[in-house]
């Protein structure tokens, strides 16, 4: 029986499994009307378990049990209990073989968990708890088994049959069917199991490891995508080389496979030897993928590949430890991306995501520690906190230990725990043992939720030449957590003299060899640091390269920010100073009288950025991006979205009008003058010319309009084509907008990944994406409720990016979202739960909005038979 009220799972209830599975023998019979799964489990009692008389309990979800046998003898109905979500066998020997046959219906699986069909092919998604939708099994990551998998299907409809490991046998069967058998020599948890069957083309490549083994690389896609594989395969080879060089990790199987599927809940999945990707995160061609997509693909291919060690060879003991693999792997992929392109730009992008979305999550009702202590539905915990904050926590270890000791720690971790299912604590202990450092206080980063706030004050003692810096840390309360302890925080800083020269940081009078940058360590609620031997009051450059995931308060003057924008040797802090200045200027205009002046020094600073071609163009391209509305909302106490939107628009238009000629010159200077390439400089130049275009169209500039129309027509790559389209869509030139949208659709209607971009350009635009237009997009023939990417491109982009349109004071945007969540809840609860996110932040908004957001949440709450996924998000959001 499943009770109505979803149960909470607690970390403190963790017990080792009573039974272990050493081997799994699977046989899949795939048909159009369903699939039969034959499973033979080799089971033994776990010697580590003190639960001696425990029954065998297997998880199952929506399975039809066809037969059950123990050591070859069929079990009678009274020898087991089928509880729907669990199969319980009370009386089992110390060791035995259990044979289970189940029937499932992949063709009707809209949740996209377990075995399902996507564009005619069969595929699987088992993380976190999808394997139980395929067969009865102890579906928990600390049960690791060797898998052998035989797949049988119609030969002409499914010529390609894939699973984990190596193919060891294949052949024909009667009735036009065939089979392939795969064997994976590495024990793995069932969440890493995968199967694919389809009519796919294969792209082959190879990689020689540093120990001289040749690995077969294979990518499988639908025939129409055959020309979009090169970038993923190249990225894969770069990632394989990088992991050898930087972490000393080699690939372990003989084959590595990547498959692209159109219907996928997440970005991609690291199944052992058989990574499965959302098409939008792996397929690319010059004509269809933007620079951002190319970079995303490189990062995700690397991320999934890196999981082979951080996640697969060493896996999680339980799902509370999710950040053990995700935080570490995100850190690894961000180091990789930094090495492949501009490290400063990569850091800016990561911190932007963290400060905009993870800080918001950490300040809201769903806030949870990097290692949570309870959950209702684990699918809800694939969060920015687990991934991005988890990566920041690993980065802080890297900052505290330095690269050599960190590498010693990761070597020890992989060596000590290879083949095991472990905890975040084991990870920290390896770092501790390798470095000799005491990380007991550092462990609080895994246990305490909420973003620490650092408040910095300073004073200069001119007589003694001493500059005194006081740093205080506080931690906000979060659901279920109050009165927190101070964190161990690496705090990087430098000091600049009035000409912008870095000053030596002498912590004592006699400190003669002092460095110009230090990684200070904060452990107390307040610290005071004294810097000696200074002739004048310096300008501090604080939290360089964002050395810890904290909010930093310091009473910068606009003068100091302008100074840091052009002088800070730390590229990240140069960008950050610009952001802080822009935030300050925009905030001062929120709700201000129409004739309030826009800070003229902001215009001067931007003019300098646009015109000085000697500056690092990749950094300039980032510095020109004004802080997003989402970030401004995150920084506000009681956000009034229309007022924030207007203030930001005012600043943007003021800049565009004041710098109109400079923008046209910038556009022309950065026009494409050679063949398309993906170097950081080429990407920066495309970004600059598209920003110039967007700004010119924001002020209805006729020359800008002509440039946009021409660029839209003549572009030889998607970044420029969609850049021009976006600029036109966001302009007042309604005819140009409609024409461009129609011709874009006409050209790309057969390419789902491009149609997704076409949807989201509209849904994210306050010109083309007001509610009636959004509703129209939902009835467009290319829209498909069963495809998560389409739902995200329209509903997700509207509620998450088109903020002024979503936050209508009559609540219509919220009601719309509630309606779509309820509609999706039955077919795909994971996607439904994710769509609720914008409403969970209801307490952040001005009262009129807040109440209507809450009402929308209550409407969702009252839907009959709510999924556990949406139940958890909605109830936690409304609580307290
Ligand atoms: N483990 C995947 C990743 O981060 C994400 C994922 C989770 C995919 C759950 C599907 C389901 O690499
Ligand atoms: Zn991952």
Short mmCIF file of N, CA, C and O in Angstrom, two decimals, residues 664-707:
data_model
loop_
_atom_site.label_atom_id
_atom_site.label_comp_id
_atom_site.label_asym_id
_atom_site.label_seq_id
_atom_site.Cartn_x
_atom_site.Cartn_y
_atom_site.Cartn_z
N UNK A 664 28.02 51.72 -33.18
CA UNK A 664 28.08 51.42 -34.62
C UNK A 664 29.53 51.10 -35.02
O UNK A 664 29.79 50.12 -35.73
N UNK A 665 30.46 51.89 -34.48
CA UNK A 665 31.86 51.63 -34.80
C UNK A 665 32.30 50.28 -34.25
O UNK A 665 33.03 49.53 -34.92
N UNK A 666 31.85 49.97 -33.06
CA UNK A 666 32.19 48.69 -32.44
C UNK A 666 31.64 47.54 -33.29
O UNK A 666 32.32 46.55 -33.54
N UNK A 667 30.40 47.71 -33.76
CA UNK A 667 29.81 46.68 -34.61
C UNK A 667 30.68 46.48 -35.85
O UNK A 667 31.03 45.36 -36.20
N UNK A 668 31.05 47.58 -36.48
CA UNK A 668 31.80 47.45 -37.74
C UNK A 668 33.21 46.90 -37.49
O UNK A 668 33.71 46.08 -38.27
N UNK A 669 33.82 47.35 -36.41
CA UNK A 669 35.17 46.85 -36.12
C UNK A 669 35.16 45.35 -35.89
O UNK A 669 36.12 44.65 -36.21
N UNK A 670 34.06 44.84 -35.34
CA UNK A 670 33.99 43.43 -35.00
C UNK A 670 33.24 42.59 -36.03
O UNK A 670 32.90 41.44 -35.76
N UNK A 671 32.98 43.18 -37.19
CA UNK A 671 32.31 42.40 -38.24
C UNK A 671 33.20 41.22 -38.61
O UNK A 671 34.43 41.29 -38.51
N UNK A 672 32.55 40.14 -39.02
CA UNK A 672 33.31 38.93 -39.34
C UNK A 672 34.20 39.20 -40.54
O UNK A 672 33.72 39.60 -41.59
N UNK A 673 35.53 38.97 -40.38
CA UNK A 673 36.41 39.26 -41.50
C UNK A 673 37.17 38.02 -41.95
O UNK A 673 38.01 38.07 -42.83
N UNK A 674 36.91 36.89 -41.33
CA UNK A 674 37.60 35.67 -41.75
C UNK A 674 36.65 34.49 -41.51
O UNK A 674 35.53 34.69 -41.05
N UNK A 675 37.15 33.30 -41.81
CA UNK A 675 36.28 32.14 -41.67
C UNK A 675 35.86 31.97 -40.22
O UNK A 675 36.59 32.33 -39.29
N UNK A 676 34.69 31.41 -40.03
CA UNK A 676 34.13 31.17 -38.71
C UNK A 676 35.06 30.28 -37.89
O UNK A 676 35.53 29.25 -38.37
N UNK A 677 35.35 30.70 -36.67
CA UNK A 677 36.07 29.78 -35.79
C UNK A 677 35.64 30.01 -34.35
O UNK A 677 34.91 30.95 -34.06
N UNK A 678 36.07 29.13 -33.47
CA UNK A 678 35.57 29.12 -32.09
C UNK A 678 36.64 29.56 -31.09
O UNK A 678 36.56 29.22 -29.92
N UNK A 679 37.60 30.35 -31.54
CA UNK A 679 38.61 30.84 -30.60
C UNK A 679 37.96 31.83 -29.64
O UNK A 679 36.95 32.46 -29.98
N UNK A 680 38.52 31.99 -28.44
CA UNK A 680 37.94 32.96 -27.49
C UNK A 680 37.80 34.35 -28.10
O UNK A 680 36.80 35.04 -27.86
N UNK A 681 38.77 34.76 -28.94
CA UNK A 681 38.66 36.10 -29.54
C UNK A 681 37.50 36.17 -30.52
O UNK A 681 36.73 37.13 -30.52
N UNK A 682 37.34 35.14 -31.35
CA UNK A 682 36.23 35.15 -32.31
C UNK A 682 34.89 35.15 -31.58
O UNK A 682 33.96 35.86 -31.97
N UNK A 683 34.81 34.39 -30.49
CA UNK A 683 33.57 34.35 -29.70
C UNK A 683 33.31 35.72 -29.09
O UNK A 683 32.18 36.23 -29.10
N UNK A 684 34.36 36.34 -28.58
CA UNK A 684 34.21 37.67 -27.97
C UNK A 684 33.74 38.69 -29.01
O UNK A 684 32.87 39.51 -28.74
N UNK A 685 34.28 38.60 -30.20
CA UNK A 685 33.89 39.56 -31.23
C UNK A 685 32.43 39.37 -31.64
O UNK A 685 31.70 40.34 -31.85
N UNK A 686 32.00 38.13 -31.75
CA UNK A 686 30.58 37.92 -32.05
C UNK A 686 29.71 38.46 -30.91
O UNK A 686 28.67 39.08 -31.15
N UNK A 687 30.15 38.22 -29.68
CA UNK A 687 29.38 38.73 -28.56
C UNK A 687 29.31 40.25 -28.60
O UNK A 687 28.25 40.86 -28.40
N UNK A 688 30.44 40.90 -28.90
CA UNK A 688 30.46 42.37 -28.93
C UNK A 688 29.55 42.91 -30.02
O UNK A 688 28.78 43.85 -29.81
N UNK A 689 29.62 42.32 -31.22
CA UNK A 689 28.78 42.90 -32.28
C UNK A 689 27.31 42.62 -32.02
O UNK A 689 26.45 43.46 -32.33
N UNK A 690 26.99 41.50 -31.38
CA UNK A 690 25.58 41.25 -31.09
C UNK A 690 25.06 42.11 -29.93
O UNK A 690 23.89 42.49 -29.92
N UNK A 691 25.93 42.43 -29.00
CA UNK A 691 25.53 43.37 -27.96
C UNK A 691 25.29 44.75 -28.57
O UNK A 691 24.28 45.42 -28.27
N UNK A 692 26.20 45.17 -29.43
CA UNK A 692 26.03 46.47 -30.09
C UNK A 692 24.69 46.52 -30.83
O UNK A 692 23.94 47.49 -30.73
N UNK A 693 24.39 45.44 -31.53
CA UNK A 693 23.14 45.37 -32.29
C UNK A 693 21.93 45.46 -31.35
O UNK A 693 20.98 46.21 -31.61
N UNK A 694 21.98 44.69 -30.28
CA UNK A 694 20.85 44.69 -29.34
C UNK A 694 20.62 46.08 -28.78
O UNK A 694 19.48 46.55 -28.67
N UNK A 695 21.70 46.78 -28.42
CA UNK A 695 21.55 48.11 -27.84
C UNK A 695 21.03 49.11 -28.86
O UNK A 695 20.19 49.95 -28.56
N UNK A 696 21.52 49.00 -30.10
CA UNK A 696 21.06 49.94 -31.13
C UNK A 696 19.57 49.75 -31.41
O UNK A 696 18.83 50.71 -31.59
N UNK A 697 19.13 48.50 -31.41
CA UNK A 697 17.71 48.27 -31.68
C UNK A 697 16.85 48.66 -30.49
O UNK A 697 15.68 49.00 -30.65
N UNK A 698 17.43 48.62 -29.30
CA UNK A 698 16.67 49.04 -28.12
C UNK A 698 16.29 50.51 -28.22
O UNK A 698 15.34 50.97 -27.58
N UNK A 699 17.04 51.29 -29.02
CA UNK A 699 16.71 52.72 -29.17
C UNK A 699 16.20 53.02 -30.58
O UNK A 699 16.26 54.16 -31.05
N UNK A 700 15.70 52.00 -31.26
CA UNK A 700 15.10 52.17 -32.59
C UNK A 700 16.03 52.88 -33.57
O UNK A 700 15.59 53.74 -34.34
N UNK A 701 17.26 52.49 -33.55
CA UNK A 701 18.22 53.13 -34.44
C UNK A 701 18.10 52.54 -35.85
O UNK A 701 18.19 51.33 -36.03
N UNK A 702 17.90 53.40 -36.83
CA UNK A 702 17.64 52.91 -38.20
C UNK A 702 18.85 52.19 -38.79
O UNK A 702 18.71 51.20 -39.50
N UNK A 703 20.02 52.72 -38.48
CA UNK A 703 21.21 52.03 -39.00
C UNK A 703 21.36 50.65 -38.34
O UNK A 703 21.68 49.67 -39.02
N UNK A 704 21.09 50.61 -37.06
CA UNK A 704 21.12 49.33 -36.34
C UNK A 704 20.14 48.35 -36.97
O UNK A 704 20.45 47.17 -37.15
N UNK A 705 18.98 48.86 -37.30
CA UNK A 705 17.96 48.00 -37.90
C UNK A 705 18.47 47.40 -39.21
O UNK A 705 18.33 46.21 -39.48
N UNK A 706 19.07 48.25 -40.05
CA UNK A 706 19.58 47.76 -41.33
C UNK A 706 20.67 46.71 -41.11
O UNK A 706 20.73 45.69 -41.80
N UNK A 707 21.54 46.99 -40.13
CA UNK A 707 22.60 46.02 -39.83
C UNK A 707 22.02 44.69 -39.37
O UNK A 707 22.49 43.62 -39.76
#
